[in-house]
Amino acid sequence: MQALVLEEKLKLSLRDFPTDDRLGAHDVRIAMHTVGICGSDLHYYLWGAIGPYVVRAPMILGHEGSGTVTEVGSAVKHLRAGDRVCVEPGIPDPNSRATRLGLYNLDPAVQFWATPPVHGCLRPSLVHPAAFTFKLPVNVSFAEGAMVEPLAVGMHAAAKARIRPGDVAIVIGAGPIGIVTALAALAGGCSRVFITDLIAPKLEKAGRYPGITPVNVKQQKLTDVVMAATDGWGADIIFEASGSEQAMRGIFEPLCPGGCIVFIGIPAAPIPFDICAAQAKEARIESVFRYAHIYPRAINLMAAGKIDVKPLITDKFPFKDSVKAFEFAAHMPPTSVKVQIEL
Ligand SMILES: [Zn+2]
């Protein structure tokens, strides 16, 4: 079967690739329809590694996917052939301690698509556990279905923040994850969200959503803006979605006493932060690693019209131009947010 294969760093090919596609009793076979390109796919393409995960053998890329069920295993009850679905890309060991505790995203044995050596979903067909395959409502398109994966990260962060109705939040970084985190925070009850970046077109895109106030930190000091808007109290929640060392400096300044900060962005290297500043506000510090138990909630919010990811899907390529899609995404103009490939 044809697949988009990362042969090694900077070398992609669309070629025939042998895969093991045996259908188990609890599996479904899915004809893939739409796959989004994620920052991690690009990172493997450009650098051949993310931290300890190194591409040592050809690997199929892609983990943000939606498609149609074509066959179900004998024990599958909740899905049938013809169902439109989106697919959660991490498969944990069901018997692991982390999974039994409900923390399946933290299972050290989790098999996550397009994280070496596990193959991703940029191929016409694949087999996946039915338990990690979710039916799309009629009013959610395949393109939106493929956005559930990145949205799930923002939703997980919003859940970790334990938002109370009316909270004011800050999202640092207006990339795809920053924007979906802002949307998740609003859907979760925040009254308004300030989003920061250095790149004007990204902020402009984010600022088109009602409830999101863009702050260009090249021109304005975030703390000044937030303090002015909150009678000098500060924001209840800060979502760090940039992973940048620069953003870490003074990160507790715009936070209110007793506020919460959630670390989402992954810094390229360890970075220092000011514990004393955190203590002075008794800041609650949370972190996220992907997500768990979030897909149905993300789909529900999309179906209810409370989260609209459509404006974020900016570029589409057919599967035959997958390599071109990656080259485009690697040098994406700042007006683009999410590049998707249609099979
Ligand atoms: Zn992703």
PDB file of C-alpha atoms in Angstrom, residues 115-267:
ATOM      1  CA  THR A 115       6.559   8.321  17.183  1.00  0.00           C
ATOM      2  CA  PRO A 116       9.433   6.004  16.310  1.00  0.00           C
ATOM      3  CA  PRO A 117       9.234   3.098  15.816  1.00  0.00           C
ATOM      4  CA  VAL A 118       5.401   3.205  15.513  1.00  0.00           C
ATOM      5  CA  HIS A 119       3.949   3.924  12.068  1.00  0.00           C
ATOM      6  CA  GLY A 120       1.496   6.770  11.531  1.00  0.00           C
ATOM      7  CA  CYS A 121      -1.683   7.139   9.519  1.00  0.00           C
ATOM      8  CA  LEU A 122      -0.626   8.741   6.213  1.00  0.00           C
ATOM      9  CA  ARG A 123      -1.776   5.700   4.261  1.00  0.00           C
ATOM     10  CA  PRO A 124      -5.062   4.773   2.613  1.00  0.00           C
ATOM     11  CA  SER A 125      -6.035   2.116   5.149  1.00  0.00           C
ATOM     12  CA  LEU A 126      -5.101   0.867   8.617  1.00  0.00           C
ATOM     13  CA  VAL A 127      -6.266  -1.246  11.539  1.00  0.00           C
ATOM     14  CA  HIS A 128      -6.891   0.344  14.949  1.00  0.00           C
ATOM     15  CA  PRO A 129      -8.468  -0.651  18.285  1.00  0.00           C
ATOM     16  CA  ALA A 130     -12.182   0.195  18.231  1.00  0.00           C
ATOM     17  CA  ALA A 131     -11.851   1.579  21.781  1.00  0.00           C
ATOM     18  CA  PHE A 132      -9.714   4.407  20.401  1.00  0.00           C
ATOM     19  CA  THR A 133     -11.929   5.093  17.382  1.00  0.00           C
ATOM     20  CA  PHE A 134     -14.753   7.633  17.748  1.00  0.00           C
ATOM     21  CA  LYS A 135     -17.814   8.157  15.583  1.00  0.00           C
ATOM     22  CA  LEU A 136     -18.222  11.637  14.119  1.00  0.00           C
ATOM     23  CA  PRO A 137     -21.656  13.284  14.330  1.00  0.00           C
ATOM     24  CA  VAL A 138     -23.248  14.187  10.978  1.00  0.00           C
ATOM     25  CA  ASN A 139     -22.416  17.887  11.411  1.00  0.00           C
ATOM     26  CA  VAL A 140     -18.683  17.299  11.983  1.00  0.00           C
ATOM     27  CA  SER A 141     -16.665  16.973   8.778  1.00  0.00           C
ATOM     28  CA  PHE A 142     -13.641  14.736   8.170  1.00  0.00           C
ATOM     29  CA  ALA A 143     -11.458  17.855   8.206  1.00  0.00           C
ATOM     30  CA  GLU A 144     -12.803  18.828  11.625  1.00  0.00           C
ATOM     31  CA  GLY A 145     -12.467  15.217  12.743  1.00  0.00           C
ATOM     32  CA  ALA A 146      -8.766  15.366  11.951  1.00  0.00           C
ATOM     33  CA  MET A 147      -8.560  18.475  14.192  1.00  0.00           C
ATOM     34  CA  VAL A 148      -9.801  16.581  17.231  1.00  0.00           C
ATOM     35  CA  GLU A 149      -6.249  15.395  17.963  1.00  0.00           C
ATOM     36  CA  PRO A 150      -4.662  18.838  18.436  1.00  0.00           C
ATOM     37  CA  LEU A 151      -7.868  20.136  20.065  1.00  0.00           C
ATOM     38  CA  ALA A 152      -7.642  17.289  22.581  1.00  0.00           C
ATOM     39  CA  VAL A 153      -4.328  18.704  23.813  1.00  0.00           C
ATOM     40  CA  GLY A 154      -5.935  22.084  24.513  1.00  0.00           C
ATOM     41  CA  MET A 155      -8.973  20.437  26.089  1.00  0.00           C
ATOM     42  CA  HIS A 156      -6.775  18.336  28.355  1.00  0.00           C
ATOM     43  CA  ALA A 157      -4.948  21.508  29.420  1.00  0.00           C
ATOM     44  CA  ALA A 158      -8.271  23.250  30.100  1.00  0.00           C
ATOM     45  CA  ALA A 159      -9.381  20.280  32.207  1.00  0.00           C
ATOM     46  CA  LYS A 160      -6.104  20.300  34.141  1.00  0.00           C
ATOM     47  CA  ALA A 161      -6.565  24.021  34.866  1.00  0.00           C
ATOM     48  CA  ARG A 162      -9.893  23.261  36.616  1.00  0.00           C
ATOM     49  CA  ILE A 163     -11.502  26.363  35.124  1.00  0.00           C
ATOM     50  CA  ARG A 164     -14.250  28.060  37.155  1.00  0.00           C
ATOM     51  CA  PRO A 165     -16.968  29.970  35.277  1.00  0.00           C
ATOM     52  CA  GLY A 166     -15.787  33.480  34.528  1.00  0.00           C
ATOM     53  CA  ASP A 167     -12.051  32.838  34.856  1.00  0.00           C
ATOM     54  CA  VAL A 168      -9.679  35.054  32.892  1.00  0.00           C
ATOM     55  CA  ALA A 169      -6.949  33.147  31.082  1.00  0.00           C
ATOM     56  CA  ILE A 170      -3.766  33.831  29.188  1.00  0.00           C
ATOM     57  CA  VAL A 171      -2.419  31.594  26.443  1.00  0.00           C
ATOM     58  CA  ILE A 172       1.235  32.124  25.618  1.00  0.00           C
ATOM     59  CA  GLY A 173       1.881  31.289  21.961  1.00  0.00           C
ATOM     60  CA  ALA A 174      -0.622  31.588  19.089  1.00  0.00           C
ATOM     61  CA  GLY A 175       0.384  28.476  17.157  1.00  0.00           C
ATOM     62  CA  PRO A 176      -2.211  25.779  16.405  1.00  0.00           C
ATOM     63  CA  ILE A 177      -2.039  24.369  19.959  1.00  0.00           C
ATOM     64  CA  GLY A 178      -2.194  27.844  21.515  1.00  0.00           C
ATOM     65  CA  ILE A 179      -5.314  28.741  19.552  1.00  0.00           C
ATOM     66  CA  VAL A 180      -7.148  25.473  20.258  1.00  0.00           C
ATOM     67  CA  THR A 181      -6.231  25.854  23.935  1.00  0.00           C
ATOM     68  CA  ALA A 182      -7.822  29.314  23.938  1.00  0.00           C
ATOM     69  CA  LEU A 183     -10.960  27.850  22.329  1.00  0.00           C
ATOM     70  CA  ALA A 184     -11.029  25.026  24.878  1.00  0.00           C
ATOM     71  CA  ALA A 185     -10.610  27.532  27.740  1.00  0.00           C
ATOM     72  CA  LEU A 186     -13.552  29.596  26.480  1.00  0.00           C
ATOM     73  CA  ALA A 187     -15.710  26.519  25.974  1.00  0.00           C
ATOM     74  CA  GLY A 188     -14.705  25.417  29.471  1.00  0.00           C
ATOM     75  CA  GLY A 189     -16.060  28.588  31.066  1.00  0.00           C
ATOM     76  CA  CYS A 190     -13.408  31.288  30.781  1.00  0.00           C
ATOM     77  CA  SER A 191     -14.897  34.750  30.272  1.00  0.00           C
ATOM     78  CA  ARG A 192     -12.008  35.935  28.157  1.00  0.00           C
ATOM     79  CA  VAL A 193      -8.613  34.774  26.957  1.00  0.00           C
ATOM     80  CA  PHE A 194      -5.561  36.872  26.158  1.00  0.00           C
ATOM     81  CA  ILE A 195      -3.286  35.202  23.627  1.00  0.00           C
ATOM     82  CA  THR A 196       0.296  36.294  23.026  1.00  0.00           C
ATOM     83  CA  ASP A 197       2.771  35.931  20.196  1.00  0.00           C
ATOM     84  CA  LEU A 198       5.430  37.894  18.337  1.00  0.00           C
ATOM     85  CA  ILE A 199       3.966  37.264  14.890  1.00  0.00           C
ATOM     86  CA  ALA A 200       1.124  39.590  13.890  1.00  0.00           C
ATOM     87  CA  PRO A 201      -0.742  37.372  11.353  1.00  0.00           C
ATOM     88  CA  LYS A 202      -1.037  34.562  13.904  1.00  0.00           C
ATOM     89  CA  LEU A 203      -2.489  36.962  16.456  1.00  0.00           C
ATOM     90  CA  GLU A 204      -4.811  38.415  13.875  1.00  0.00           C
ATOM     91  CA  LYS A 205      -6.179  34.917  13.154  1.00  0.00           C
ATOM     92  CA  ALA A 206      -6.651  34.118  16.848  1.00  0.00           C
ATOM     93  CA  GLY A 207      -8.222  37.518  17.539  1.00  0.00           C
ATOM     94  CA  ARG A 208     -11.038  36.882  15.050  1.00  0.00           C
ATOM     95  CA  TYR A 209     -12.641  34.558  17.591  1.00  0.00           C
ATOM     96  CA  PRO A 210     -14.984  36.323  20.021  1.00  0.00           C
ATOM     97  CA  GLY A 211     -13.552  36.245  23.536  1.00  0.00           C
ATOM     98  CA  ILE A 212      -9.912  36.094  22.437  1.00  0.00           C
ATOM     99  CA  THR A 213      -7.794  39.237  22.834  1.00  0.00           C
ATOM    100  CA  PRO A 214      -4.471  39.164  20.976  1.00  0.00           C
ATOM    101  CA  VAL A 215      -1.417  40.714  22.633  1.00  0.00           C
ATOM    102  CA  ASN A 216       1.675  41.265  20.528  1.00  0.00           C
ATOM    103  CA  VAL A 217       4.445  41.052  23.108  1.00  0.00           C
ATOM    104  CA  LYS A 218       6.793  42.784  20.692  1.00  0.00           C
ATOM    105  CA  GLN A 219       4.720  45.928  21.161  1.00  0.00           C
ATOM    106  CA  GLN A 220       2.956  45.518  24.501  1.00  0.00           C
ATOM    107  CA  LYS A 221       3.897  44.173  27.912  1.00  0.00           C
ATOM    108  CA  LEU A 222       1.556  41.293  28.706  1.00  0.00           C
ATOM    109  CA  THR A 223       1.462  42.028  32.447  1.00  0.00           C
ATOM    110  CA  ASP A 224       0.423  45.651  31.803  1.00  0.00           C
ATOM    111  CA  VAL A 225      -2.401  44.606  29.480  1.00  0.00           C
ATOM    112  CA  VAL A 226      -3.731  41.909  31.817  1.00  0.00           C
ATOM    113  CA  MET A 227      -3.437  43.999  34.977  1.00  0.00           C
ATOM    114  CA  ALA A 228      -5.253  46.891  33.290  1.00  0.00           C
ATOM    115  CA  ALA A 229      -8.075  44.533  32.321  1.00  0.00           C
ATOM    116  CA  THR A 230      -8.397  42.861  35.745  1.00  0.00           C
ATOM    117  CA  ASP A 231      -8.200  45.807  38.173  1.00  0.00           C
ATOM    118  CA  GLY A 232      -4.604  44.893  38.939  1.00  0.00           C
ATOM    119  CA  TRP A 233      -5.526  41.368  40.075  1.00  0.00           C
ATOM    120  CA  GLY A 234      -4.112  39.253  37.241  1.00  0.00           C
ATOM    121  CA  ALA A 235      -5.259  36.240  35.232  1.00  0.00           C
ATOM    122  CA  ASP A 236      -6.645  33.134  36.929  1.00  0.00           C
ATOM    123  CA  ILE A 237      -4.934  30.773  34.531  1.00  0.00           C
ATOM    124  CA  ILE A 238      -1.882  30.884  32.286  1.00  0.00           C
ATOM    125  CA  PHE A 239      -1.498  28.257  29.575  1.00  0.00           C
ATOM    126  CA  GLU A 240       2.113  28.127  28.395  1.00  0.00           C
ATOM    127  CA  ALA A 241       1.929  26.895  24.798  1.00  0.00           C
ATOM    128  CA  SER A 242       5.170  28.236  23.349  1.00  0.00           C
ATOM    129  CA  GLY A 243       7.901  26.244  25.089  1.00  0.00           C
ATOM    130  CA  SER A 244      10.082  29.309  24.704  1.00  0.00           C
ATOM    131  CA  GLU A 245      12.688  30.282  27.271  1.00  0.00           C
ATOM    132  CA  GLN A 246      11.952  33.946  26.685  1.00  0.00           C
ATOM    133  CA  ALA A 247       8.300  33.409  27.616  1.00  0.00           C
ATOM    134  CA  MET A 248       9.328  31.750  30.880  1.00  0.00           C
ATOM    135  CA  ARG A 249      10.980  34.899  32.138  1.00  0.00           C
ATOM    136  CA  GLY A 250       8.491  36.690  34.365  1.00  0.00           C
ATOM    137  CA  ILE A 251       5.792  34.158  33.540  1.00  0.00           C
ATOM    138  CA  PHE A 252       4.215  34.461  37.010  1.00  0.00           C
ATOM    139  CA  GLU A 253       3.902  38.272  36.789  1.00  0.00           C
ATOM    140  CA  PRO A 254       0.454  38.427  35.126  1.00  0.00           C
ATOM    141  CA  LEU A 255      -0.923  35.541  37.250  1.00  0.00           C
ATOM    142  CA  CYS A 256      -3.337  36.315  40.082  1.00  0.00           C
ATOM    143  CA  PRO A 257      -2.690  35.132  43.646  1.00  0.00           C
ATOM    144  CA  GLY A 258      -3.643  31.464  43.891  1.00  0.00           C
ATOM    145  CA  GLY A 259      -3.736  31.173  40.099  1.00  0.00           C
ATOM    146  CA  CYS A 260      -2.811  28.201  37.978  1.00  0.00           C
ATOM    147  CA  ILE A 261      -0.246  27.726  35.246  1.00  0.00           C
ATOM    148  CA  VAL A 262      -0.409  24.814  32.825  1.00  0.00           C
ATOM    149  CA  PHE A 263       2.691  23.820  30.867  1.00  0.00           C
ATOM    150  CA  ILE A 264       1.809  22.593  27.383  1.00  0.00           C
ATOM    151  CA  GLY A 265       4.687  23.761  25.148  1.00  0.00           C
ATOM    152  CA  ILE A 266       7.719  21.488  25.028  1.00  0.00           C
ATOM    153  CA  PRO A 267      10.984  23.403  25.407  1.00  0.00           C
TER     154      PRO A 267
END
